[in-house]
PDB file of C-alpha atoms in Angstrom:
ATOM      1  CA  UNK U  28     -35.968 -85.799 107.836  1.00 49.00           C
ATOM      2  CA  UNK U  29     -36.779 -88.008 104.900  1.00 48.00           C
ATOM      3  CA  UNK U  30     -38.116 -86.868 101.608  1.00 51.00           C
ATOM      4  CA  UNK U  31     -41.869 -87.549 101.480  1.00 48.00           C
ATOM      5  CA  UNK U  32     -42.341 -87.788  97.706  1.00 46.00           C
ATOM      6  CA  UNK U  33     -44.979 -90.317  96.707  1.00 43.00           C
ATOM      7  CA  UNK U  34     -43.587 -93.522  95.250  1.00 40.00           C
ATOM      8  CA  UNK U  35     -44.306 -94.356  91.644  1.00 41.00           C
ATOM      9  CA  UNK U  36     -46.152 -97.575  91.117  1.00 35.00           C
ATOM     10  CA  UNK U  37     -44.551 -99.925  88.592  1.00 36.00           C
ATOM     11  CA  UNK U  38     -46.288-100.026  85.248  1.00 38.00           C
ATOM     12  CA  UNK U  39     -47.902-103.246  84.117  1.00 41.00           C
ATOM     13  CA  UNK U  40     -46.736-105.011  80.955  1.00 36.00           C
ATOM     14  CA  UNK U  41     -50.057-104.128  79.370  1.00 42.00           C
ATOM     15  CA  UNK U  42     -53.108-102.245  80.527  1.00 50.00           C
ATOM     16  CA  UNK U  43     -55.732-104.267  82.323  1.00 51.00           C
ATOM     17  CA  UNK U  44     -59.123-102.925  81.364  1.00 55.00           C
ATOM     18  CA  UNK U  45     -61.999-102.510  83.751  1.00 60.00           C
ATOM     19  CA  UNK U  46     -65.036-104.751  83.441  1.00 62.00           C
ATOM     20  CA  UNK U  47     -67.209-101.753  82.650  1.00 62.00           C
ATOM     21  CA  UNK U  48     -65.243-100.900  79.498  1.00 68.00           C
ATOM     22  CA  UNK U  49     -66.580-101.983  76.106  1.00 72.00           C
ATOM     23  CA  UNK U  50     -65.015-105.113  74.604  1.00 87.00           C
ATOM     24  CA  UNK U  51     -63.602-106.184  77.989  1.00 88.00           C
ATOM     25  CA  UNK U  52     -64.551-109.846  77.550  1.00 91.00           C
ATOM     26  CA  UNK U  53     -63.508-109.890  73.880  1.00 92.00           C
ATOM     27  CA  UNK U  54     -60.107-108.526  74.895  1.00 92.00           C
ATOM     28  CA  UNK U  55     -59.812-111.224  77.557  1.00 93.00           C
ATOM     29  CA  UNK U  56     -60.595-113.843  74.904  1.00 94.00           C
ATOM     30  CA  UNK U  57     -57.787-112.458  72.719  1.00 95.00           C
ATOM     31  CA  UNK U  58     -55.391-112.648  75.675  1.00 95.00           C
ATOM     32  CA  UNK U  59     -56.383-116.283  76.259  1.00 95.00           C
ATOM     33  CA  UNK U  60     -55.786-117.148  72.601  1.00 95.00           C
ATOM     34  CA  UNK U  61     -52.437-115.339  72.372  1.00 96.00           C
ATOM     35  CA  UNK U  62     -51.150-116.773  75.673  1.00 95.00           C
ATOM     36  CA  UNK U  63     -52.122-120.290  74.605  1.00 95.00           C
ATOM     37  CA  UNK U  64     -50.455-119.800  71.228  1.00 94.00           C
ATOM     38  CA  UNK U  65     -47.272-118.564  72.930  1.00 95.00           C
ATOM     39  CA  UNK U  66     -47.211-121.903  74.788  1.00 94.00           C
ATOM     40  CA  UNK U  67     -47.805-123.961  71.627  1.00 92.00           C
ATOM     41  CA  UNK U  68     -51.510-124.599  72.215  1.00 94.00           C
ATOM     42  CA  UNK U  69     -53.560-123.517  69.208  1.00 92.00           C
ATOM     43  CA  UNK U  70     -57.257-122.889  69.479  1.00 93.00           C
ATOM     44  CA  UNK U  71     -60.028-120.329  69.537  1.00 94.00           C
ATOM     45  CA  UNK U  72     -62.407-118.983  72.183  1.00 94.00           C
ATOM     46  CA  UNK U  73     -65.841-120.027  70.913  1.00 94.00           C
ATOM     47  CA  UNK U  74     -68.184-118.913  73.711  1.00 93.00           C
ATOM     48  CA  UNK U  75     -68.123-116.497  76.634  1.00 92.00           C
ATOM     49  CA  UNK U  76     -70.584-116.755  79.522  1.00 91.00           C
ATOM     50  CA  UNK U  77     -70.380-113.908  82.015  1.00 87.00           C
ATOM     51  CA  UNK U  78     -71.966-114.374  85.410  1.00 85.00           C
ATOM     52  CA  UNK U  79     -71.978-112.331  88.605  1.00 86.00           C
ATOM     53  CA  UNK U  80     -68.992-114.212  90.058  1.00 86.00           C
ATOM     54  CA  UNK U  81     -67.501-116.437  87.379  1.00 88.00           C
ATOM     55  CA  UNK U  82     -66.868-115.861  83.687  1.00 89.00           C
ATOM     56  CA  UNK U  83     -66.519-118.991  81.572  1.00 91.00           C
ATOM     57  CA  UNK U  84     -64.618-119.082  78.289  1.00 93.00           C
ATOM     58  CA  UNK U  85     -65.075-122.100  76.019  1.00 93.00           C
ATOM     59  CA  UNK U  86     -61.709-122.624  74.308  1.00 92.00           C
ATOM     60  CA  UNK U  87     -61.824-124.989  71.344  1.00 92.00           C
ATOM     61  CA  UNK U  88     -58.396-126.627  71.107  1.00 93.00           C
ATOM     62  CA  UNK U  89     -57.120-127.823  67.748  1.00 91.00           C
ATOM     63  CA  UNK U  90     -57.256-131.586  67.210  1.00 90.00           C
ATOM     64  CA  UNK U  91     -54.272-133.571  68.417  1.00 90.00           C
ATOM     65  CA  UNK U  92     -53.360-131.254  71.304  1.00 90.00           C
ATOM     66  CA  UNK U  93     -52.667-133.279  74.462  1.00 90.00           C
ATOM     67  CA  UNK U  94     -54.960-132.406  77.395  1.00 86.00           C
ATOM     68  CA  UNK U  95     -51.980-132.102  79.771  1.00 89.00           C
ATOM     69  CA  UNK U  96     -50.503-129.386  77.541  1.00 91.00           C
ATOM     70  CA  UNK U  97     -53.694-127.356  77.949  1.00 90.00           C
ATOM     71  CA  UNK U  98     -53.895-127.926  81.723  1.00 89.00           C
ATOM     72  CA  UNK U  99     -50.360-126.549  82.130  1.00 91.00           C
ATOM     73  CA  UNK U 100     -51.575-123.149  80.922  1.00 93.00           C
ATOM     74  CA  UNK U 101     -53.463-122.298  84.128  1.00 92.00           C
ATOM     75  CA  UNK U 102     -50.789-120.206  85.859  1.00 93.00           C
ATOM     76  CA  UNK U 103     -49.728-118.489  82.620  1.00 94.00           C
ATOM     77  CA  UNK U 104     -53.310-117.541  81.798  1.00 94.00           C
ATOM     78  CA  UNK U 105     -53.949-116.259  85.336  1.00 93.00           C
ATOM     79  CA  UNK U 106     -50.921-113.972  85.081  1.00 93.00           C
ATOM     80  CA  UNK U 107     -51.861-112.742  81.623  1.00 93.00           C
ATOM     81  CA  UNK U 108     -55.440-111.974  82.718  1.00 91.00           C
ATOM     82  CA  UNK U 109     -54.402-110.396  86.061  1.00 90.00           C
ATOM     83  CA  UNK U 110     -56.569-112.794  88.063  1.00 88.00           C
ATOM     84  CA  UNK U 111     -55.563-114.762  91.169  1.00 89.00           C
ATOM     85  CA  UNK U 112     -56.375-118.150  89.657  1.00 87.00           C
ATOM     86  CA  UNK U 113     -58.242-119.944  86.916  1.00 89.00           C
ATOM     87  CA  UNK U 114     -59.594-123.443  86.499  1.00 88.00           C
ATOM     88  CA  UNK U 115     -59.212-125.429  83.305  1.00 88.00           C
ATOM     89  CA  UNK U 116     -61.650-128.281  82.808  1.00 85.00           C
ATOM     90  CA  UNK U 117     -62.150-130.632  79.898  1.00 78.00           C
ATOM     91  CA  UNK U 118     -65.578-130.242  78.415  1.00 72.00           C
ATOM     92  CA  UNK U 119     -66.833-133.436  76.867  1.00 60.00           C
ATOM     93  CA  UNK U 120     -68.156-133.269  73.347  1.00 58.00           C
ATOM     94  CA  UNK U 121     -70.387-135.650  71.430  1.00 48.00           C
ATOM     95  CA  UNK U 122     -67.210-137.218  69.962  1.00 55.00           C
ATOM     96  CA  UNK U 123     -66.003-138.187  73.461  1.00 51.00           C
ATOM     97  CA  UNK U 124     -69.146-140.174  74.314  1.00 41.00           C
TER      98      UNK U 124
END
């Protein structure tokens, strides 16, 4: 017979909070900023819009950062936020028009 001890689940690199916990979205914004910084993209999360299905973070990238450098963050950010995928889009500003 085999030993029927329950297996231990591997611990995550950091705790992923539940959506019901206070400061959940603020903590996600900090993760976005720190992950971007780790990949040499400096900026700040300026706005957070939480909906029933999608949460949108407006990330203001420092001037001079190439768009392609930001777009390459998608898989790194998804891993850091423990989500299956994210979508990065360029939001046009009044300067772009």
